[in-house]
Short mmCIF file of C-alpha atoms and ligand atoms in Angstrom, two decimals:
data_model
loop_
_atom_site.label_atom_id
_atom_site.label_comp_id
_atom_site.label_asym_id
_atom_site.label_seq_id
_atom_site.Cartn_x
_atom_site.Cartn_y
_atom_site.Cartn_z
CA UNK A 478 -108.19 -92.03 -33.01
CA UNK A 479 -106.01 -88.93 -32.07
CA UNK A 480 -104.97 -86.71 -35.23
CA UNK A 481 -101.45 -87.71 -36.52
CA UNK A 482 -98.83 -84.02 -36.15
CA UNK A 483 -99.40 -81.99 -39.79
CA UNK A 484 -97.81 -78.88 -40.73
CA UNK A 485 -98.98 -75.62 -39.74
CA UNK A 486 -99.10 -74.26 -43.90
CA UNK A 487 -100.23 -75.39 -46.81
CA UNK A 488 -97.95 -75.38 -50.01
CA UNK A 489 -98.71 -72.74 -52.97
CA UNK A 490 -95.58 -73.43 -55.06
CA UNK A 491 -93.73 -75.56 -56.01
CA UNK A 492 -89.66 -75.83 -57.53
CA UNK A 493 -88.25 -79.29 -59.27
CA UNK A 494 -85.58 -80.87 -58.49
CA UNK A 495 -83.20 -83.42 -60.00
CA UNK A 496 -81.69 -86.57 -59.36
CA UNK A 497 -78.50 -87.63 -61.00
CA UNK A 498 -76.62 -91.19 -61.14
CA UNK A 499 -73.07 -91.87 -59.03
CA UNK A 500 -70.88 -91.63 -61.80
CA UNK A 501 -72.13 -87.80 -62.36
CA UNK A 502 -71.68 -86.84 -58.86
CA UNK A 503 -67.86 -88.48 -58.83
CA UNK A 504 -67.08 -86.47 -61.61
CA UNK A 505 -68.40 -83.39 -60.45
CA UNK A 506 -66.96 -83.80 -57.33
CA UNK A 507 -63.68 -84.17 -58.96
CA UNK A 508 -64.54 -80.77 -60.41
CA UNK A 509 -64.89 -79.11 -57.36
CA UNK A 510 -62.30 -80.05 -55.60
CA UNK A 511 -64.19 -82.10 -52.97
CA UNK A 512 -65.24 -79.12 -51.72
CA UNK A 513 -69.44 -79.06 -51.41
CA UNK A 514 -69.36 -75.24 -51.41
CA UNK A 515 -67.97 -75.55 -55.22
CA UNK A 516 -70.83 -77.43 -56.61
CA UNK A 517 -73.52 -76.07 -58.25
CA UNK A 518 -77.11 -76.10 -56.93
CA UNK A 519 -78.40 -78.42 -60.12
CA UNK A 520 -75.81 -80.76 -59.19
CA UNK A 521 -77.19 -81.28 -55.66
CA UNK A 522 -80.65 -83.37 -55.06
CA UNK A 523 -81.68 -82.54 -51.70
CA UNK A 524 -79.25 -79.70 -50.18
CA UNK A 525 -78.86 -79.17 -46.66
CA UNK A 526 -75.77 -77.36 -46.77
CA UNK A 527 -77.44 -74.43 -44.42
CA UNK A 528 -80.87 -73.12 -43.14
CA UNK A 529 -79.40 -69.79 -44.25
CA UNK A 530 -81.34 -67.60 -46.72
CA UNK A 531 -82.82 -71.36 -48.37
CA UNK A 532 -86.06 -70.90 -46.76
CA UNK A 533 -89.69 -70.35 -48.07
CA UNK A 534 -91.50 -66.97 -47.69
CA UNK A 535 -95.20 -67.21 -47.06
CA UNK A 536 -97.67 -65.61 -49.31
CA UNK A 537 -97.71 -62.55 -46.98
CA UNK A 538 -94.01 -61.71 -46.73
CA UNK A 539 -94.28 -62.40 -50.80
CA UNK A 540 -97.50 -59.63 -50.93
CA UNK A 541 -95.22 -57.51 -48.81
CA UNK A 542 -92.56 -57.31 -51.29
CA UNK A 543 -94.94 -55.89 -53.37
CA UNK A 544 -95.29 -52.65 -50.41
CA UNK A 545 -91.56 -52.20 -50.61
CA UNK A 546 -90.50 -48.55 -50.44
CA UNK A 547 -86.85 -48.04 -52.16
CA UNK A 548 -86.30 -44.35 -51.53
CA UNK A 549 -83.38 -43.78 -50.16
CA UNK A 550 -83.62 -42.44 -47.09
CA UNK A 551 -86.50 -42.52 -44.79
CA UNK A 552 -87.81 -45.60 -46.54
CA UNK A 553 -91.41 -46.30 -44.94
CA UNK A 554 -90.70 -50.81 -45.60
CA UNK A 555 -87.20 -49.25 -42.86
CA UNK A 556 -89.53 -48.30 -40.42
CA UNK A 557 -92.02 -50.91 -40.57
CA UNK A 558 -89.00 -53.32 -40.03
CA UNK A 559 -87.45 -50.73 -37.07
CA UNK A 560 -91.15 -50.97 -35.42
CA UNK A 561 -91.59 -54.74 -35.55
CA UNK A 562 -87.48 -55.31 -33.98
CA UNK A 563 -88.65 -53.07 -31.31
CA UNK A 564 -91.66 -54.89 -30.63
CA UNK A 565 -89.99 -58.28 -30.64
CA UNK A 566 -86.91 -57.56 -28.90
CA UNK A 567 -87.41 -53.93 -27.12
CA UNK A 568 -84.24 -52.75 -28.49
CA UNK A 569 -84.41 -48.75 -29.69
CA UNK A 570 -81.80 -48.63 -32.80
CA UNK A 571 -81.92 -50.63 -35.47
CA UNK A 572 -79.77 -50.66 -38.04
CA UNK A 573 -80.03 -52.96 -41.26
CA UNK A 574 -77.16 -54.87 -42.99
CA UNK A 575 -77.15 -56.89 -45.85
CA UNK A 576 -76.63 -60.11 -43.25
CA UNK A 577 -75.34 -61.48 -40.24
CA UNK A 578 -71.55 -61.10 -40.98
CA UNK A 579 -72.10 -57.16 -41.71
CA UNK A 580 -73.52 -56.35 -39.00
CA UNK A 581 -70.77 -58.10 -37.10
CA UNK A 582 -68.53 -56.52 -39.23
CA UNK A 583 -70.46 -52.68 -38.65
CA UNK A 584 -71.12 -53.08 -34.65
CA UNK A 585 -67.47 -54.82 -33.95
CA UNK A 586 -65.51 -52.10 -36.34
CA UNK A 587 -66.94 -50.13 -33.21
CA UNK A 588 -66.00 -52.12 -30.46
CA UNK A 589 -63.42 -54.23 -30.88
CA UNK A 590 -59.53 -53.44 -31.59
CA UNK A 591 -56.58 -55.63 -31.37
CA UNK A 592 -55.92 -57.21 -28.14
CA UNK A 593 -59.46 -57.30 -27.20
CA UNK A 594 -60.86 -60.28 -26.05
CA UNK A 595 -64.65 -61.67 -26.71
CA UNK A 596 -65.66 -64.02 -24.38
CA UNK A 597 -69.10 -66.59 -25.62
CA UNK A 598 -70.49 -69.51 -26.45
CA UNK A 599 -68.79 -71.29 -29.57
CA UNK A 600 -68.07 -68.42 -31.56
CA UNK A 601 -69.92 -68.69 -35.57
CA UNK A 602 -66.89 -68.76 -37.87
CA UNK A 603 -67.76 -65.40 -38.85
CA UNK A 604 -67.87 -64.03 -35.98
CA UNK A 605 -64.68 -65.38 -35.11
CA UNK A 606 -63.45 -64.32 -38.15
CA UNK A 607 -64.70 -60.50 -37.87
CA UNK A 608 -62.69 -60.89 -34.02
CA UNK A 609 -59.68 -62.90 -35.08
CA UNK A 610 -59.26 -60.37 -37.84
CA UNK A 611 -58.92 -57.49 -35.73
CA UNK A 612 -55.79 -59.24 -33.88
CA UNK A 613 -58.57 -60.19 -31.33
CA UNK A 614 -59.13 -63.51 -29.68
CA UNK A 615 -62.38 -65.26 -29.48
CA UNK A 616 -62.61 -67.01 -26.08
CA UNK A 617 -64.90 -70.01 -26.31
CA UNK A 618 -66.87 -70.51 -22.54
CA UNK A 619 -69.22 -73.16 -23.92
CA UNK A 620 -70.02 -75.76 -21.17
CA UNK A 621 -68.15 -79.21 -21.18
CA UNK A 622 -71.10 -81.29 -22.20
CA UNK A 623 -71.39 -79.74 -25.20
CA UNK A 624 -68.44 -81.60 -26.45
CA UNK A 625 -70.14 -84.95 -25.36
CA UNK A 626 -72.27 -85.90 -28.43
CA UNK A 627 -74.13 -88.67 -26.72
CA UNK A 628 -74.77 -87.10 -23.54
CA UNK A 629 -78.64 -85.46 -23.60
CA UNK A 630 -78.84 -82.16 -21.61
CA UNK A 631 -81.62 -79.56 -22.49
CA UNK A 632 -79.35 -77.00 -23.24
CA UNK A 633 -76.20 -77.66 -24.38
CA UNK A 634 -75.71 -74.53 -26.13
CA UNK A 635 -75.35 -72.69 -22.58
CA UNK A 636 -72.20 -70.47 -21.39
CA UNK A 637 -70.15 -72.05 -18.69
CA UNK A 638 -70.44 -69.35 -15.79
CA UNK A 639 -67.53 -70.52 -14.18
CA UNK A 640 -65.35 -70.20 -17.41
CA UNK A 641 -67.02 -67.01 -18.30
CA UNK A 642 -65.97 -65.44 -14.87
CA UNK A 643 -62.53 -66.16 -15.19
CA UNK A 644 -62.36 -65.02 -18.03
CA UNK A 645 -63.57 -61.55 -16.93
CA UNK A 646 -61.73 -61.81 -13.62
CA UNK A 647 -58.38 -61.96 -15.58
CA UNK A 648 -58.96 -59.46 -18.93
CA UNK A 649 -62.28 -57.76 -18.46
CA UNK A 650 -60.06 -54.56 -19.28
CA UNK A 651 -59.37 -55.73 -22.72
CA UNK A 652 -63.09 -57.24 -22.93
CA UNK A 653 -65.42 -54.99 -24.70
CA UNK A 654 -68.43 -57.29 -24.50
CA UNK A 655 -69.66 -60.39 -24.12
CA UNK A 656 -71.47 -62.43 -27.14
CA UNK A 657 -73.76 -65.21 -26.70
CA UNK A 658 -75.17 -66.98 -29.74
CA UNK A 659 -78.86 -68.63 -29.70
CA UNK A 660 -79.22 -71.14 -30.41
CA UNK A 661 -75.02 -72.28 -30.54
CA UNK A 662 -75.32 -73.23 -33.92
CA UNK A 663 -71.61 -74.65 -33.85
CA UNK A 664 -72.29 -76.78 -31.20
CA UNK A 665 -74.93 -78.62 -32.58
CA UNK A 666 -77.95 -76.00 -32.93
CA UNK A 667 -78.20 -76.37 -28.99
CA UNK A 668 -80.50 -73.87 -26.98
CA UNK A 669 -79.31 -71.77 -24.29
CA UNK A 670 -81.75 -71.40 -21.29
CA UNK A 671 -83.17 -68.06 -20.11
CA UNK A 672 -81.26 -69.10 -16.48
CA UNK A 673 -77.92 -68.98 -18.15
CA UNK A 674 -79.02 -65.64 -20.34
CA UNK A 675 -79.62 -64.65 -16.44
CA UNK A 676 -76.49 -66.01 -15.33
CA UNK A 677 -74.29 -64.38 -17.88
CA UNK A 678 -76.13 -60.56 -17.77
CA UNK A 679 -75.28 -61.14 -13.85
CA UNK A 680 -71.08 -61.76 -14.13
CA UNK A 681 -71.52 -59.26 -17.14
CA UNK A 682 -73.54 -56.68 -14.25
CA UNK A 683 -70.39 -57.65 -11.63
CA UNK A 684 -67.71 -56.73 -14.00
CA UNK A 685 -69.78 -53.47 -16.11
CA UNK A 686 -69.52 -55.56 -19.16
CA UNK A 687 -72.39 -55.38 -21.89
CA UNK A 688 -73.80 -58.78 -23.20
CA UNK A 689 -74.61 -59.04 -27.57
CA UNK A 690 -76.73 -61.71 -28.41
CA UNK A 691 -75.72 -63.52 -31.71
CA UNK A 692 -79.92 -63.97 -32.37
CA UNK A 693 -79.76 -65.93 -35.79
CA UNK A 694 -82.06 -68.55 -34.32
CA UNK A 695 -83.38 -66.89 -31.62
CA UNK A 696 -87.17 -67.76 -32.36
CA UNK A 697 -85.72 -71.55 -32.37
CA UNK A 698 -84.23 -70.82 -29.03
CA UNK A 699 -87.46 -69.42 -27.57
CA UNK A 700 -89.30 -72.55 -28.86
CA UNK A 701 -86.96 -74.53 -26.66
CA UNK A 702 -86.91 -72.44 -23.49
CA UNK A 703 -90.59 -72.82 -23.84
CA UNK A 704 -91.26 -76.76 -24.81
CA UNK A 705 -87.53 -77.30 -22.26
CA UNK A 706 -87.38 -75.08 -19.14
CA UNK A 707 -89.84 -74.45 -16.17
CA UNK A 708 -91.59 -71.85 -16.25
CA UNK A 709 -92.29 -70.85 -19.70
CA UNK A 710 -94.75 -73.65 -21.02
CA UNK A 711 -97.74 -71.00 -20.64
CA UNK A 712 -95.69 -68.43 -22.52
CA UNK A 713 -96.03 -67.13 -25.61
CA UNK A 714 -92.48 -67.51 -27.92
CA UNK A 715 -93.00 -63.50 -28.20
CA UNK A 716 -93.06 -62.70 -24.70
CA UNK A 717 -90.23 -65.52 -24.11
CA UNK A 718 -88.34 -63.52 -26.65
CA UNK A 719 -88.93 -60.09 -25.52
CA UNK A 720 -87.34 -61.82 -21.88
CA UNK A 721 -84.23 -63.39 -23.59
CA UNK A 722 -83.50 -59.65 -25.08
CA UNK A 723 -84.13 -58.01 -21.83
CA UNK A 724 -81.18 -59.90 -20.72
CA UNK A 725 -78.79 -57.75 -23.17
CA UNK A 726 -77.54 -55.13 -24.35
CA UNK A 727 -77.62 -55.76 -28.09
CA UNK A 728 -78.09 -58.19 -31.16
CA UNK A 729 -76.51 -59.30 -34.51
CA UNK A 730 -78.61 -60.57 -36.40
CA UNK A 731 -78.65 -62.60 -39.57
CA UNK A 732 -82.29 -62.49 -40.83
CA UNK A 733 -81.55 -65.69 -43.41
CA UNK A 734 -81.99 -68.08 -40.26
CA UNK A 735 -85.40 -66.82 -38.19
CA UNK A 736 -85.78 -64.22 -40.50
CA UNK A 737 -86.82 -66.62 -43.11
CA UNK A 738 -85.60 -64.02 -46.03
CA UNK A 739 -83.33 -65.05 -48.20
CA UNK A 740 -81.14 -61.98 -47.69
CA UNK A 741 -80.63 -59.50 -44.22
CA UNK A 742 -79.54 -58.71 -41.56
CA UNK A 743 -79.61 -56.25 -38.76
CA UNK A 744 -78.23 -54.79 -35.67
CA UNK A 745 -80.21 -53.66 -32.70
CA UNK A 746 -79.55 -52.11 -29.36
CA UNK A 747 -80.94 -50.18 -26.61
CA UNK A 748 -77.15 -47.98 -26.16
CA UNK A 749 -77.29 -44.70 -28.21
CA UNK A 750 -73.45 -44.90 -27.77
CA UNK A 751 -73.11 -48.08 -29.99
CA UNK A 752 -75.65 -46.78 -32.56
CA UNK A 753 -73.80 -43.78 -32.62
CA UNK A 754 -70.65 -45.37 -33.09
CA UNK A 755 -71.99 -48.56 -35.18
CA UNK A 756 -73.22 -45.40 -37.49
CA UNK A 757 -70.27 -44.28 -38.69
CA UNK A 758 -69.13 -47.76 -40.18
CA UNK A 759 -73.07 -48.87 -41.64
CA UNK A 760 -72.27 -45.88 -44.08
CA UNK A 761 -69.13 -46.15 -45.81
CA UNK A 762 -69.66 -50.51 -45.27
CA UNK A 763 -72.81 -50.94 -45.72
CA UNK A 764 -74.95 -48.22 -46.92
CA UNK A 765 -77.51 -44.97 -45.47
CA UNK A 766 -78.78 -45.71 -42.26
CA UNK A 767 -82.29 -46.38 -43.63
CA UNK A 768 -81.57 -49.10 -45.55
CA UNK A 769 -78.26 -50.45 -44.40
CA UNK A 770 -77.83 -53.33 -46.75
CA UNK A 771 -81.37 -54.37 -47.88
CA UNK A 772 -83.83 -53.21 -50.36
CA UNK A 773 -86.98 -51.78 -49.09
CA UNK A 774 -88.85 -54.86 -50.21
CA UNK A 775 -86.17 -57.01 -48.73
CA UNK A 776 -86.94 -54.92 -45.33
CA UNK A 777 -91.07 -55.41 -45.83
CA UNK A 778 -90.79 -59.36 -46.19
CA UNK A 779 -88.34 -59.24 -43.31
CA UNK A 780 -90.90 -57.11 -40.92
CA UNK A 781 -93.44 -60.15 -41.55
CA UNK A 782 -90.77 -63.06 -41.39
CA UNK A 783 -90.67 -62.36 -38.20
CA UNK A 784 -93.91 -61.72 -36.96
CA UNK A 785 -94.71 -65.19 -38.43
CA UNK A 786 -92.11 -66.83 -37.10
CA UNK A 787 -92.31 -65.70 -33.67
CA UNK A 788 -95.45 -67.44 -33.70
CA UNK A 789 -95.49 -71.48 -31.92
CA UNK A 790 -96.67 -73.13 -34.89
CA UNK A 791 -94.74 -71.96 -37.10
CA UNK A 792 -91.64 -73.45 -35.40
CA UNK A 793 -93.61 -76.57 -34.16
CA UNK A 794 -93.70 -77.62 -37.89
CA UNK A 795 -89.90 -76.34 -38.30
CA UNK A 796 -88.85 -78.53 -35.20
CA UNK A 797 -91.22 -81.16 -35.94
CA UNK A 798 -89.12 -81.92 -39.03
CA UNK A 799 -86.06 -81.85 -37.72
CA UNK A 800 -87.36 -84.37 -35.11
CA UNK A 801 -88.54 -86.76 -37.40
CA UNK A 802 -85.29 -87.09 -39.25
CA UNK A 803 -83.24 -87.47 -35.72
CA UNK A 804 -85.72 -90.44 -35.00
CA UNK A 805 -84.90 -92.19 -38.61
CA UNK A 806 -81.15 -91.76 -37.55
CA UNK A 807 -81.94 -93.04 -33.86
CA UNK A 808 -83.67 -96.00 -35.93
CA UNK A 809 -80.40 -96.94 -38.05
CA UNK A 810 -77.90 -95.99 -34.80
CA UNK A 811 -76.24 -93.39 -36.56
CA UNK A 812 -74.45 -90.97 -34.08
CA UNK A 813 -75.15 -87.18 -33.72
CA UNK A 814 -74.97 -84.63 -31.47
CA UNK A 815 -78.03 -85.31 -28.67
CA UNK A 816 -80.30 -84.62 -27.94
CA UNK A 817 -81.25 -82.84 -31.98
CA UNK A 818 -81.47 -79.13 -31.74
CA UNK A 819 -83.02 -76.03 -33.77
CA UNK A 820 -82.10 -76.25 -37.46
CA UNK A 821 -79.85 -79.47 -38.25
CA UNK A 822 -78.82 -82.76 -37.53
CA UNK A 823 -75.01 -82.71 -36.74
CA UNK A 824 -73.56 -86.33 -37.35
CA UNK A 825 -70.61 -87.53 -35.12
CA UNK A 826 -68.16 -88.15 -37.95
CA UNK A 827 -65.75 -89.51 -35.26
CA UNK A 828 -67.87 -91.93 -34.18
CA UNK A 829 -69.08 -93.00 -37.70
CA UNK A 830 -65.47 -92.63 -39.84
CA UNK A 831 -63.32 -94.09 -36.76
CA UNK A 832 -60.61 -95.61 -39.23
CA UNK A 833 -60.20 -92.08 -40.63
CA UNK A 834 -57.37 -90.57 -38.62
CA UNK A 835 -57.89 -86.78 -37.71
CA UNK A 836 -55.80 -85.22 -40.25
CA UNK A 837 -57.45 -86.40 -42.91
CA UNK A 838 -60.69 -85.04 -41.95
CA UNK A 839 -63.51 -87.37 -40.97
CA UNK A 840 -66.47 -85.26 -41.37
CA UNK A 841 -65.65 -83.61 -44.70
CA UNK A 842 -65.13 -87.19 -45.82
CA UNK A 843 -68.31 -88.20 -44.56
CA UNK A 844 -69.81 -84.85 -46.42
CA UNK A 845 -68.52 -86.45 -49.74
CA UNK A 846 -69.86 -89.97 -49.00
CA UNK A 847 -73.27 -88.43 -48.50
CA UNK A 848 -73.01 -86.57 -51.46
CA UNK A 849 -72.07 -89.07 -53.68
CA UNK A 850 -74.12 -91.80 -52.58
CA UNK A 851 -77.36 -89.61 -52.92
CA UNK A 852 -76.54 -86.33 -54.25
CA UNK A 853 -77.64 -85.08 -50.43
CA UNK A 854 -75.27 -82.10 -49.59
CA UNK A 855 -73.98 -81.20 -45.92
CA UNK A 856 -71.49 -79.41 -44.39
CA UNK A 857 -68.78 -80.11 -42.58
CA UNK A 858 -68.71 -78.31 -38.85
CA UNK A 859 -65.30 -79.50 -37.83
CA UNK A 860 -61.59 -79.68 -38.33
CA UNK A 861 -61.18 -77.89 -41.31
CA UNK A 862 -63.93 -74.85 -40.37
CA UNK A 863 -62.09 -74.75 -37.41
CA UNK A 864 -59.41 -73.02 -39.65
CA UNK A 865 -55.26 -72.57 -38.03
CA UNK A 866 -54.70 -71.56 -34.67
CA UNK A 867 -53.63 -67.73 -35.44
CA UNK A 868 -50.28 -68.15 -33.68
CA UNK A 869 -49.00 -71.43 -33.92
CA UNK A 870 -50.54 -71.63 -37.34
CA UNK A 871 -51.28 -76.09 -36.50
CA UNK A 872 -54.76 -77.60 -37.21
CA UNK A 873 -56.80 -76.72 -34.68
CA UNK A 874 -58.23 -80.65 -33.50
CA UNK A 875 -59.54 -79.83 -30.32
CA UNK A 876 -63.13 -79.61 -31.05
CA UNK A 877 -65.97 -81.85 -32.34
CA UNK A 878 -65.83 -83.12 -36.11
CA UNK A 879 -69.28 -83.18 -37.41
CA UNK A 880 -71.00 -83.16 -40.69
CA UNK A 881 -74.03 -80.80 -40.45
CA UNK A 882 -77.51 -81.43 -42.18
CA UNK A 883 -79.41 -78.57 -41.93
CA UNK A 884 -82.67 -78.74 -42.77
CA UNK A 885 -84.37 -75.91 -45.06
CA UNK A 886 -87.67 -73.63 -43.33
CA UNK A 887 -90.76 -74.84 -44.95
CA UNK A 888 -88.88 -76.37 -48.14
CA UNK A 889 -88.39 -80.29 -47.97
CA UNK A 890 -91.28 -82.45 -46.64
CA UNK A 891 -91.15 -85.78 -44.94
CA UNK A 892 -89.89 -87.82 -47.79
CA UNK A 893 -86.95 -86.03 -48.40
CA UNK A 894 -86.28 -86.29 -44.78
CA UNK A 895 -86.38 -90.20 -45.31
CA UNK A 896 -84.31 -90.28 -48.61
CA UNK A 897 -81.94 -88.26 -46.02
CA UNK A 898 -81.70 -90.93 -43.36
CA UNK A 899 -81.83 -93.98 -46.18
CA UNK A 900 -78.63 -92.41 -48.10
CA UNK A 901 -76.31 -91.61 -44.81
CA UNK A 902 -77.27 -95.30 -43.31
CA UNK A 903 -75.72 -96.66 -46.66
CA UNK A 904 -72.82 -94.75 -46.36
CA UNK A 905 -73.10 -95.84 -42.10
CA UNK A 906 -73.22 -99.43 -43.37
CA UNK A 907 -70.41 -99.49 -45.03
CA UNK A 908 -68.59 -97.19 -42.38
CA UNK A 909 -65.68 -99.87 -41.55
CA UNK A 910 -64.64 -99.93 -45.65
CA UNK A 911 -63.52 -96.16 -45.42
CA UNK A 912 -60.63 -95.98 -44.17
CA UNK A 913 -58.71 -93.10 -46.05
CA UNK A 914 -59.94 -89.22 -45.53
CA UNK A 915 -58.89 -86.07 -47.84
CA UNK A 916 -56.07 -83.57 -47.93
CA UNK A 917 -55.66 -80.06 -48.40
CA UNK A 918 -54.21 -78.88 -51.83
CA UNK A 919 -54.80 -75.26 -50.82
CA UNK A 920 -56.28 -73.42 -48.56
CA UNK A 921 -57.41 -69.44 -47.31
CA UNK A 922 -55.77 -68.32 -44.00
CA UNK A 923 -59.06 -67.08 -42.61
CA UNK A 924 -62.84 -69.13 -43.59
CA UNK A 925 -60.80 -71.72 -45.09
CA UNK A 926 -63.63 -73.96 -45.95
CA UNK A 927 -65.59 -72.20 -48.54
CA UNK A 928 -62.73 -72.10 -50.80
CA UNK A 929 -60.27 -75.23 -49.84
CA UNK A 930 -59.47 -77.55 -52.53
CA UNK A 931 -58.81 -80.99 -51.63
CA UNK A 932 -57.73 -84.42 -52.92
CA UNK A 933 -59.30 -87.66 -52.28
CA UNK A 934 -56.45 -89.80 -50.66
N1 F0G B 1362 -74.19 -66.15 -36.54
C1 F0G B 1362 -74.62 -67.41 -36.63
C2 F0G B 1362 -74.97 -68.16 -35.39
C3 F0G B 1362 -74.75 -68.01 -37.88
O1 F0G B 1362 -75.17 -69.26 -37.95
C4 F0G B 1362 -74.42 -67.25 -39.04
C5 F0G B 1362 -74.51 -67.85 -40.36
C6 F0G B 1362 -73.98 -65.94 -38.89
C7 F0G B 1362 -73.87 -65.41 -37.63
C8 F0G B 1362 -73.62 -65.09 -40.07
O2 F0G B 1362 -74.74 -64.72 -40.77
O3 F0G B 1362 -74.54 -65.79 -43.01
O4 F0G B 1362 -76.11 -63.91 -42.60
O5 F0G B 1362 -73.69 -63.50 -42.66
N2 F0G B 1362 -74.66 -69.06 -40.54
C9 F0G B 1362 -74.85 -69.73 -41.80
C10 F0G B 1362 -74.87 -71.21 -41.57
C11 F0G B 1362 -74.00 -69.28 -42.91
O6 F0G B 1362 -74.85 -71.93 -42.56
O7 F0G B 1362 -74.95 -71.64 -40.41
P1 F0G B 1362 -74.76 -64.49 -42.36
#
C-alpha cells in the first residue's frame, strides 16, 4: 500500500483554543462594528484572517533567538541575516525594516514622488497605499484571466506584457520602476512564472527601467514554478529562487509571509544608488542601518526562517494543506478563485452572495456569515479593500470580491481545515436566504478596511 502524504515536522507545542456559541459571536460582532479586524483573538476559533506574522517557528529559529546580538550597530544576528539574503537572492545591500510596509515605505521615500507612475501586478494595498500616498498612481498590468475565478491557468498571478509595454511606451519618464509581487497575493495567491519574470526584466531592459520584486511569498512562488513550469522540476526551490532574483533589480520584503517570523522585514538590492538613497530614510523611519526595524534575535530567527523554508518540504506540507481544504470546497461546489494558490483559499463571494447587490458588499458579508456560524475568521479581498478611487472619490467595483482564508504556516492541522470547509458550506447552503449586505458608518480615506465600521442592513 503506498504511504498516505504526512507533514514534513513534528509538533513540540502546543496553544488552546476556544470555541464559543452563536449568540456570543452576534454580540461581539455587534461590538466591533462588523468589522473582523476589531475582534479580539479569544473571540475567534480558528483565524485565518492572514498568513502574516501567525506562523510557527521551528525549534531552530526558536534556539536562534537565544544567539541574538542587540548591540546597536554592527550587530553579528544583522550580518548573519545580510549573509543568508545574499545567498538566497544574490542581492548585495540589505537593509532590515520592521515589515513589509516599511520597507516600502524606506525604498519608495527614495524613488517615488508625485506624478510617478508604478506599473505591476495587482498592487498589495500597502503598497498601493505607500504609491497612492505620494500623489502617485499604481497601474495594475495583471493579465485578464486573473479576473476569471473559474478559469484554471498555472499562473494567474503573471504581468500582462502587452499592458505592461504600453504602459512604459506612454509614461516610462514618470516611471521609476517596475514592481512585481510573488506570488499576487490580491489576486488569489497566484504564482507568476519565471517566463513572465523574463518577459517583464526584457520591456523593463527596452525602456532602462529597473524591476522590484514584492517577494512576500516568494519561496511559495518558487514551489510553483517548480511543481508548474517546464524546466524546473529537477531544481532545487533555492536555485529556482536565486533565478527569479536574477531577474531584478531589488526586493521588499515582508518576512511575516516566507519569513515565517512573526515580525520583519527587509529590503535588498544589488544598486549601491538605491541603498544609498534607501539609507537616508531607514534612519530617521526606521532605525540604524544594522538593525533597521528588528531586534537582533528577531534578525537570527529570520536568517533560519528562511533557510528552512527555502527548502521543498517545507512548503510541500504548507501547500499540501492548502490543497486539501480547496478539495473539501471542490467537494461542497463552493466557488473560489482556481486553480488554489500559495497561502489561502479566496472564495468568489459574487458567485456565492448573488442576491447581495455590490454596494452592500458581498464578501465582507460572507466574512461575517463565516464568522458567526463557526467563529472561523477571514478577510475580505474586495470592494471595500479596494478603498475610493483617489480622484473621483466612487467605490472602486471593478475588481473581484472575495473573502480570503488564509491558512496559518505550520499552525492548524487537517481538522481544522475540515471544520473550515463544514462551517462555509452551511453558510453556502443557505446562500439564497441572504439577501441583504452591510453599509459603511465610517470609514479612513486610505486602508479603509482595518478600521471601517459598518451596520448590518
Ligand atoms: N506585500 C504583500 C504581497 C503582502 O501580502 C503584504 C502583507 C505586504 C506587502 C506588506 O507586508 O504586512 O509585513 O507590512 N500582507 C498581509 C496579508 C498583511 O494579510 O496579506 P507587512
Amino acid at each position: 500500500m503506498e504511504l498516505p502524504f504526512a507533514e514534513s515536522w513534528r509538533i513540540k507545542m502546543v496553544e488552546p483554543i476556544k470555541k464559543s456559541t452563536r449568540e456570543e459571536r452576534e454580540q461581539w460582532m455587534k461590538e466591533a462594528n462588523y468589522n473582523l479586524f476589531q475582534l479580539r483573538s479569544e473571540q475567534v476559533y480558528i483565524d485565518c484572517l492572514t498568513d502574516s506574522g501567525t506562523g510557527a517557528m521551528s525549534d531552530r529559529q526558536w534556539a536562534a533567538v537565544m544567539m541574538g546580538d542587540e548591540s546597536y550597530a554592527g550587530s553579528s544576528s544583522f550580518f548573519h541575516l545580510k549573509e543568508t539574503i545574499n545567498k538566497i537572492t544574490g542581492f548585495e545591500y540589505v537593509i532590515p525594516t520592521h515589515q513589509g510596509r516599511a520597507a516600502e515605505n524606506v525604498l519608495f521615500s527614495h524613488l517615488v514622488k508625485a506624478g510617478s507612475i508604478v506599473p505591476g501586478n495587482s498592487h498589495f494595498d500597502t503598497t498601493k497605499g505607500h504609491i497612492e500616498s505620494r500623489k502617485a498612481t499604481a497601474l495594475d498590468c495583471t493579465i485578464d484571466e486573473a479576473k476569471d475565478t473559474q478559469l484554471e491557468i498555472p499562473f494567474k498571478g503573471n504581468v500582462d506584457p502587452k499592458k505592461l509595454e504600453k504602459a512604459l511606451a506612454e509614461h516610462h519618464e514618470n516611471v521609476p520602476f517596475i514592481i512585481v509581487t510573488i506570488t499576487n497575493n490580491t489576486a488569489g495567491g497566484q504564482p507568476v512564472s519565471m517566463q513572465n519574470l523574463r518577459e517583464v526584466r526584457a520591456i523593463a531592459d527596452k525602456y532602462g527601467k529597473r524591476v522590484v520584486l514584492d517577494s512576500a511569498r516568494f519561496a511559495e512562488n518558487a514551489y510553483f514554478i517548480k511543481t508548474r513550469e517546464e524546466g524546473y522540476a529537477d531544481k532545487t526551490i533555492k536555485e529556482i529562487a536565486l533565478e527569479m532574483f536574477s531577474l531584478a533589480d531589488g526586493m521588499t520584503m515582508s518576512a511575516k509571509k516566507d519569513g515565517i517570523v512573526n515580525m520583519g522585514g527587509f529590503i535588498a538590492t544589488r544598486h549601491e544608488d538605491w541603498y544609498e538613497g534607501a539609507k537616508r530614510f531607514c534612519i530617521p523611519f526606521e532605525g540604524y542601518l544594522t538593525y533597521g526595524g528588528m531586534n537582533g534575535r528577531d534578525m537570527e530567527a529570520l536568517a533560519v526562517g528562511l533557510d528552512e523554508n527555502t527548502e521543498f518540504d517545507n512548503l510541500e506540507t504548507r501547500i499540501h494543506q492548502v490543497e486539501f481544504l480547496a478539495g473539501l470546497l471542490d467537494e461542497y461546489g463552493i466557488p473560489y478563485q482556481r486553480p488554489v494558490g500559495g497561502h489561502a483559499i479566496f472564495v468568489d463571494a459574487s458567485k456565492v452572495l448573488t442576491k447581495v447587490p455590490k454596494e452592500e458588499f458581498p464578501a465582507q458579508t460572507l466574512a461575517i456569515e463565516l464568522y458567526l456560524e463557526a467563529g472561523v475568521r477571514g478577510c475580505e479581498i474586495g470592494y471595500i479593500l479596494a478603498d475610493r478611487d483617489p480622484v473621483t472619490r466612487e467605490n472602486r467595483f471593478g475588481g473581484l470580491d472575495l473573502l480570503r482564508l488564509c491558512v496559518a504556516r505550520r499552525v492548524y492541522t487537517d481538522n481544522h481545515m475540515k471544520v473550515i470547509a463544514a462551517a462555509l458550506k452551511n453558510v453556502f447552503d443557505r446562500r439564497d436566504e441572504i439577501t441583504r449586505g452591510v453599509e459603511i458608518v465610517w470609514e479612513a480615506e486610505l486602508m479603509r478596511h482595518f478600521t471601517v465600521k459598518l451596520n448590518k442592513l
